[in-house]
Short mmCIF file of C-alpha atoms in Angstrom, two decimals:
data_model
loop_
_atom_site.label_atom_id
_atom_site.label_comp_id
_atom_site.label_asym_id
_atom_site.label_seq_id
_atom_site.Cartn_x
_atom_site.Cartn_y
_atom_site.Cartn_z
CA MET A 1 0.00 0.00 0.00
CA ALA A 2 1.38 3.42 -0.88
CA LEU A 3 2.70 5.52 1.97
CA ALA A 4 0.26 8.37 1.43
CA GLN A 5 -2.83 6.21 1.96
CA LYS A 6 -1.72 4.68 5.27
CA LYS A 7 -3.27 5.90 8.48
CA LEU A 8 -1.00 7.38 11.15
CA MET A 9 -1.17 4.30 13.37
CA ASP A 10 0.04 2.04 10.54
CA VAL A 11 3.05 4.16 9.62
CA LYS A 12 6.37 2.82 10.89
CA LEU A 13 8.51 5.19 12.94
CA GLY A 14 11.25 5.46 10.32
CA GLN A 15 8.70 6.35 7.64
CA LEU A 16 7.18 9.16 9.71
CA PRO A 17 9.02 12.14 8.11
CA SER A 18 8.20 10.96 4.58
CA TRP A 19 4.61 10.30 5.60
CA LEU A 20 4.35 13.83 6.98
CA GLY A 21 5.63 15.05 3.61
CA THR A 22 2.68 13.49 1.84
CA ARG A 23 0.09 15.21 4.08
CA ASP A 24 -1.70 18.38 2.99
CA PHE A 25 -0.83 21.29 5.30
CA THR A 26 -2.51 24.06 3.32
CA PRO A 27 -5.35 25.87 5.15
CA ASN A 28 -7.87 23.97 3.05
CA GLY A 29 -6.14 20.73 3.89
CA LEU A 30 -6.10 21.50 7.62
CA LEU A 31 -9.79 22.40 7.50
CA GLY A 32 -10.47 19.15 5.65
CA SER A 33 -8.66 17.10 8.25
CA VAL A 34 -10.52 18.85 11.11
CA ARG A 35 -13.81 18.19 9.35
CA GLY A 36 -12.78 14.57 8.75
CA GLY A 37 -11.94 14.13 12.41
CA TYR A 38 -15.23 15.67 13.47
CA GLU A 39 -17.21 13.39 11.11
CA ARG A 40 -15.37 10.29 12.38
CA TYR A 41 -16.13 11.16 16.01
CA TYR A 42 -19.69 12.17 15.23
CA ASN A 43 -20.51 9.04 13.25
CA LYS A 44 -18.95 6.77 15.81
CA TYR A 45 -20.41 8.20 19.04
CA ILE A 46 -23.24 10.63 18.38
CA ASN A 47 -25.00 9.59 15.20
CA VAL A 48 -25.89 6.11 16.49
CA LYS A 49 -29.37 4.76 17.13
CA LYS A 50 -29.06 4.63 20.93
CA GLY A 51 -26.43 7.24 21.67
CA GLY A 52 -25.79 7.85 25.31
CA ILE A 53 -24.08 10.34 27.51
CA GLY A 54 -20.72 8.75 26.70
CA GLY A 55 -20.14 10.56 23.42
CA VAL A 56 -20.86 13.99 24.85
CA ALA A 57 -19.03 13.23 28.10
CA MET A 58 -15.82 12.25 26.27
CA PHE A 59 -15.95 15.43 24.28
CA LEU A 60 -16.45 17.56 27.39
CA ALA A 61 -13.64 15.75 29.19
CA GLY A 62 -11.39 16.57 26.24
CA TYR A 63 -12.50 20.20 26.49
CA ILE A 64 -11.67 20.29 30.21
CA ALA A 65 -8.24 18.79 29.47
CA LEU A 66 -7.62 21.35 26.74
CA SER A 67 -8.70 24.21 29.02
CA TYR A 68 -6.34 22.95 31.74
CA LEU A 69 -3.52 22.85 29.22
CA TRP A 70 -4.22 26.41 28.15
CA GLU A 71 -4.52 27.76 31.67
CA TYR A 72 -1.52 25.84 33.03
CA ASP A 73 0.79 28.79 32.71
CA HIS A 74 -1.53 30.99 34.76
CA ILE A 75 -2.13 28.25 37.35
CA LYS A 76 1.63 27.73 37.71
CA HIS A 77 2.17 31.40 38.42
CA ASP A 78 -0.72 31.41 40.91
CA ARG A 79 0.87 28.49 42.74
CA TRP A 80 4.27 30.17 42.81
CA ARG A 81 2.79 33.42 44.08
CA LYS A 82 0.90 31.65 46.84
CA TYR A 83 4.00 29.89 48.17
CA HIS A 84 6.44 32.71 47.30
CA MET B 1 1.74 39.65 46.46
CA MET B 2 -1.95 38.85 46.66
CA VAL B 3 -3.42 36.21 44.44
CA SER B 4 -6.40 38.07 43.08
CA PHE B 5 -9.66 36.16 42.88
CA PHE B 6 -10.58 38.18 39.83
CA ASP B 7 -7.76 36.67 37.79
CA GLN B 8 -10.07 33.92 36.62
CA PHE B 9 -12.06 36.50 34.63
CA ALA B 10 -9.14 37.94 32.67
CA SER B 11 -9.56 36.91 29.04
CA PRO B 12 -6.98 34.13 28.67
CA SER B 13 -4.96 33.46 25.57
CA TYR B 14 -2.47 30.75 24.65
CA LEU B 15 0.26 31.21 22.07
CA GLY B 16 -1.55 34.33 20.89
CA ILE B 17 -4.86 32.53 20.31
CA PRO B 18 -7.53 33.83 22.65
CA ASN B 19 -9.38 31.05 24.47
CA ILE B 20 -12.59 32.99 24.15
CA ALA B 21 -12.65 32.21 20.43
CA VAL B 22 -12.85 28.48 21.13
CA ALA B 23 -15.25 28.99 24.04
CA ILE B 24 -17.66 30.90 21.82
CA ALA B 25 -17.38 28.45 18.91
CA LEU B 26 -17.96 25.44 21.14
CA PRO B 27 -21.80 25.55 21.41
CA TRP B 28 -22.03 25.26 17.64
CA VAL B 29 -20.16 21.96 17.76
CA LEU B 30 -22.35 20.54 20.51
CA TYR B 31 -25.62 20.76 18.57
CA PRO B 32 -25.26 18.85 15.30
CA THR B 33 -27.68 19.50 12.47
CA PRO B 34 -30.35 16.80 12.35
CA PRO B 35 -29.84 14.56 9.33
CA ALA B 36 -32.72 14.35 6.88
CA ARG B 37 -34.26 11.24 8.37
CA TRP B 38 -37.81 10.45 9.32
CA ILE B 39 -36.85 9.31 12.81
CA ASN B 40 -33.48 10.37 14.14
CA ASN B 41 -31.24 8.84 16.71
CA ARG B 42 -31.83 9.33 20.41
CA LEU B 43 -29.55 12.30 20.98
CA ILE B 44 -30.78 14.31 18.02
CA THR B 45 -34.38 13.59 18.99
CA ILE B 46 -33.82 14.89 22.52
CA GLN B 47 -32.13 17.98 21.16
CA GLY B 48 -34.96 18.66 18.73
CA TRP B 49 -37.59 18.11 21.42
CA PHE B 50 -35.90 20.62 23.75
CA ILE B 51 -35.56 23.28 21.11
CA ASN B 52 -39.13 22.86 19.95
CA ARG B 53 -40.48 23.05 23.51
CA PHE B 54 -38.89 26.28 24.47
CA THR B 55 -39.33 27.98 21.12
CA ASN B 56 -43.00 27.20 21.45
CA GLN B 57 -43.00 28.57 25.00
CA LEU B 58 -41.14 31.68 23.95
CA MET B 59 -43.46 32.45 21.05
CA LEU B 60 -46.69 32.12 23.06
CA PRO B 61 -47.10 35.78 24.06
CA LEU B 62 -45.87 37.18 20.75
CA ASN B 63 -48.10 38.06 17.81
CA VAL B 64 -47.39 36.88 14.27
CA GLY B 65 -44.99 39.74 13.60
CA GLY B 66 -42.94 38.68 16.56
CA HIS B 67 -42.60 35.15 15.23
CA LYS B 68 -40.02 36.43 12.79
CA TRP B 69 -37.73 36.61 15.80
CA ALA B 70 -38.16 32.91 16.63
CA LEU B 71 -34.86 31.81 15.12
CA LEU B 72 -32.89 34.62 16.72
CA LEU B 73 -34.36 34.22 20.19
CA ALA B 74 -34.17 30.42 20.21
CA SER B 75 -30.57 30.35 19.03
CA LEU B 76 -29.63 33.08 21.52
CA MET B 77 -31.22 31.05 24.30
CA ILE B 78 -29.36 27.86 23.35
CA PHE B 79 -26.11 29.75 23.01
CA LEU B 80 -26.37 31.42 26.41
CA ILE B 81 -27.45 28.28 28.24
CA THR B 82 -24.66 26.22 26.69
CA ILE B 83 -22.00 28.82 27.40
CA ASN B 84 -23.14 29.25 31.00
CA MET B 85 -23.26 25.52 31.67
CA LEU B 86 -19.88 24.88 30.02
CA GLY B 87 -18.40 27.58 32.21
CA LEU B 88 -19.21 25.50 35.27
CA LEU B 89 -16.80 22.78 34.18
CA PRO B 90 -13.37 22.94 35.85
CA TYR B 91 -10.67 25.10 34.26
CA THR B 92 -12.98 26.38 31.53
CA PHE B 93 -13.52 29.99 30.60
CA THR B 94 -16.99 31.55 30.56
CA PRO B 95 -17.33 34.19 27.86
CA THR B 96 -20.51 35.59 29.41
CA THR B 97 -18.53 36.90 32.37
CA GLN B 98 -17.16 39.50 29.99
CA LEU B 99 -19.34 42.61 30.00
CA SER B 100 -18.32 43.37 26.44
CA LEU B 101 -19.96 40.21 25.14
CA ASN B 102 -23.17 40.70 27.06
CA MET B 103 -23.49 44.32 26.05
CA GLY B 104 -22.79 43.21 22.50
CA PHE B 105 -25.88 41.03 22.75
CA ALA B 106 -28.08 43.39 24.73
CA VAL B 107 -27.64 46.76 23.01
CA PRO B 108 -28.27 45.79 19.36
CA LEU B 109 -31.22 43.55 20.15
CA TRP B 110 -32.86 46.07 22.49
CA LEU B 111 -32.26 48.84 19.97
CA ALA B 112 -33.86 46.70 17.29
CA THR B 113 -37.03 46.29 19.34
CA VAL B 114 -37.20 50.05 19.98
CA ILE B 115 -36.62 50.96 16.34
CA ILE B 116 -39.21 48.43 15.16
CA GLY B 117 -41.71 49.92 17.57
CA MET B 118 -40.96 53.50 16.54
CA ARG B 119 -41.13 52.73 12.83
CA ASN B 120 -44.24 50.57 12.69
CA GLN B 121 -46.43 51.97 15.44
CA PRO B 122 -44.85 55.17 16.82
CA THR B 123 -47.95 56.24 18.76
CA ILE B 124 -48.25 52.98 20.65
CA ALA B 125 -44.50 52.83 21.24
CA LEU B 126 -44.49 56.32 22.70
CA GLY B 127 -47.68 55.55 24.57
CA HIS B 128 -45.81 52.97 26.64
CA LEU B 129 -44.00 55.86 28.26
CA LEU B 130 -47.11 56.83 30.22
CA PRO B 131 -48.99 54.16 32.19
CA GLU B 132 -52.76 54.34 32.18
CA GLY B 133 -54.53 56.13 34.99
CA THR B 134 -51.74 58.36 36.22
CA PRO B 135 -52.84 61.51 38.05
CA ILE B 136 -52.40 64.63 35.89
CA PRO B 137 -49.79 66.41 38.06
CA LEU B 138 -47.54 63.37 37.93
CA ILE B 139 -47.46 63.11 34.13
CA PRO B 140 -44.25 65.08 33.34
CA VAL B 141 -42.25 63.35 36.04
CA LEU B 142 -43.52 59.96 35.03
CA ILE B 143 -42.63 60.46 31.37
CA ILE B 144 -39.09 61.31 32.37
CA ILE B 145 -38.94 58.29 34.65
CA GLU B 146 -40.29 55.93 32.00
CA THR B 147 -37.85 57.27 29.41
CA ILE B 148 -34.96 56.67 31.75
CA SER B 149 -36.24 53.18 32.47
CA LEU B 150 -36.47 52.53 28.75
CA LEU B 151 -32.95 53.75 28.10
CA ILE B 152 -31.49 51.76 30.95
CA ARG B 153 -32.84 48.45 29.66
CA PRO B 154 -29.82 47.41 27.55
CA LEU B 155 -27.49 48.25 30.41
CA ALA B 156 -29.63 46.22 32.79
CA LEU B 157 -29.79 43.25 30.41
CA GLY B 158 -26.04 43.13 29.91
CA VAL B 159 -24.99 43.85 33.44
CA ARG B 160 -27.51 41.40 34.92
CA LEU B 161 -26.05 38.48 33.00
CA THR B 162 -22.46 39.52 33.65
CA ALA B 163 -22.96 40.19 37.35
CA ASN B 164 -24.85 36.99 38.05
CA LEU B 165 -22.30 34.75 36.39
CA THR B 166 -19.28 36.60 37.73
CA ALA B 167 -20.67 36.57 41.27
CA GLY B 168 -21.45 32.88 41.04
CA HIS B 169 -17.99 31.91 39.84
CA LEU B 170 -16.36 34.13 42.43
CA LEU B 171 -18.39 32.59 45.24
CA ILE B 172 -17.50 29.10 44.10
CA GLN B 173 -13.81 29.98 44.04
CA LEU B 174 -13.93 31.66 47.46
CA ILE B 175 -15.76 28.84 49.20
CA ALA B 176 -13.57 26.21 47.52
CA THR B 177 -10.48 28.05 48.75
CA ALA B 178 -12.00 28.14 52.23
CA VAL B 179 -12.56 24.37 52.17
CA PHE B 180 -8.99 23.70 51.08
CA VAL B 181 -7.51 25.97 53.71
CA LEU B 182 -9.71 24.64 56.52
CA LEU B 183 -9.22 20.96 55.75
CA PRO B 184 -5.95 20.42 57.72
CA MET B 185 -7.02 22.66 60.61
CA MET B 186 -10.70 22.01 61.36
CA PRO B 187 -12.00 19.05 59.33
CA THR B 188 -15.58 19.33 60.63
CA VAL B 189 -15.91 22.95 59.56
CA ALA B 190 -14.33 21.98 56.27
CA ILE B 191 -16.97 19.30 55.70
CA LEU B 192 -19.74 21.76 56.48
CA THR B 193 -18.23 24.25 54.08
CA ALA B 194 -17.97 21.51 51.47
CA ALA B 195 -21.69 20.91 51.88
CA VAL B 196 -22.25 24.63 51.28
CA LEU B 197 -20.05 24.37 48.21
CA PHE B 198 -22.13 21.49 46.89
CA LEU B 199 -25.36 23.43 47.35
CA LEU B 200 -23.76 26.47 45.78
CA THR B 201 -22.77 24.45 42.73
CA LEU B 202 -26.35 23.29 42.33
CA LEU B 203 -27.46 26.90 42.61
CA GLU B 204 -24.95 27.91 39.98
CA VAL B 205 -26.28 25.33 37.57
CA ALA B 206 -29.75 26.72 38.11
CA VAL B 207 -28.56 30.33 37.79
CA ALA B 208 -26.75 29.50 34.58
CA MET B 209 -29.95 28.30 33.00
CA ILE B 210 -32.21 30.88 34.56
CA GLN B 211 -30.12 33.86 33.58
CA ALA B 212 -30.03 32.84 29.96
CA TYR B 213 -33.77 32.35 30.05
CA VAL B 214 -34.38 35.71 31.71
CA PHE B 215 -32.28 37.47 29.12
CA VAL B 216 -34.22 36.02 26.25
CA LEU B 217 -37.55 36.40 28.00
CA LEU B 218 -37.07 40.09 28.66
CA LEU B 219 -36.04 40.62 25.09
CA SER B 220 -39.18 38.89 23.90
CA LEU B 221 -41.16 41.09 26.29
CA TYR B 222 -39.66 44.23 24.84
CA LEU B 223 -40.44 42.85 21.42
CA GLN B 224 -44.01 42.14 22.41
CA GLU B 225 -44.54 45.73 23.40
CA ASN B 226 -43.22 47.05 20.15
CA VAL B 227 -43.91 44.71 17.28
#
């Protein structure tokens, strides 16, 4: 199978730079990959006959993790200030 | 060097990207468009049921002219509720604590209701400035008072939402800090305070929903007077 069509998990470590070279990093390409990711998540967890709280809960947990990552700098400085 | 409790409301940004951009875009992601099916899956059905219920409820007091605002008011309601509820999650940022955002919602929409009233039925719109049955000597004062109350509406709408959410988040942070500090010293008091914190969180969930509802309800009320 050609390198470009392989998914990330099937690419061997040594082939990673060349695989990255085949990916589309233009703005349109990035948008396409975000949309593709959204559709994969949506069709797997939300758009199912008996969807439950799991799909939404995973997404919100990811959002909390992302928010923590973004605020970490501020939290670190708060902690340092509190303990001098 | 005091750790300010108001730091949580400063608009955060990471690597130059403001977090508020993601926080505002998030509600759009959480409500997928229903696919063109006869009967949808469970989650989409629940979502559609909710939206239909409160759009119906919101449109009850409005006449047919006001129904043109159905999309705007329903989407505003969903947006505000989602943003408020997401802000209760740990480490997240609530855009509605920023006065700029709330005024950005309140002023144009209020102004739209006033302009619609003045254009389509100016007599009735101006007539709202004087309640029925006022004694004659009071009329000049009352007109001034009613005009001021009319002009202060956008400010009240925006500040109400901002103040309620900011106060709620601040209280949660204060009481949580108190619990943490008290835990090594007086565990019993800490447990009592933790119970207060739990009740406060429940209150905040309710406030989050109620404030969004009040905002949209008042707007629909102003529309009802004028359309």
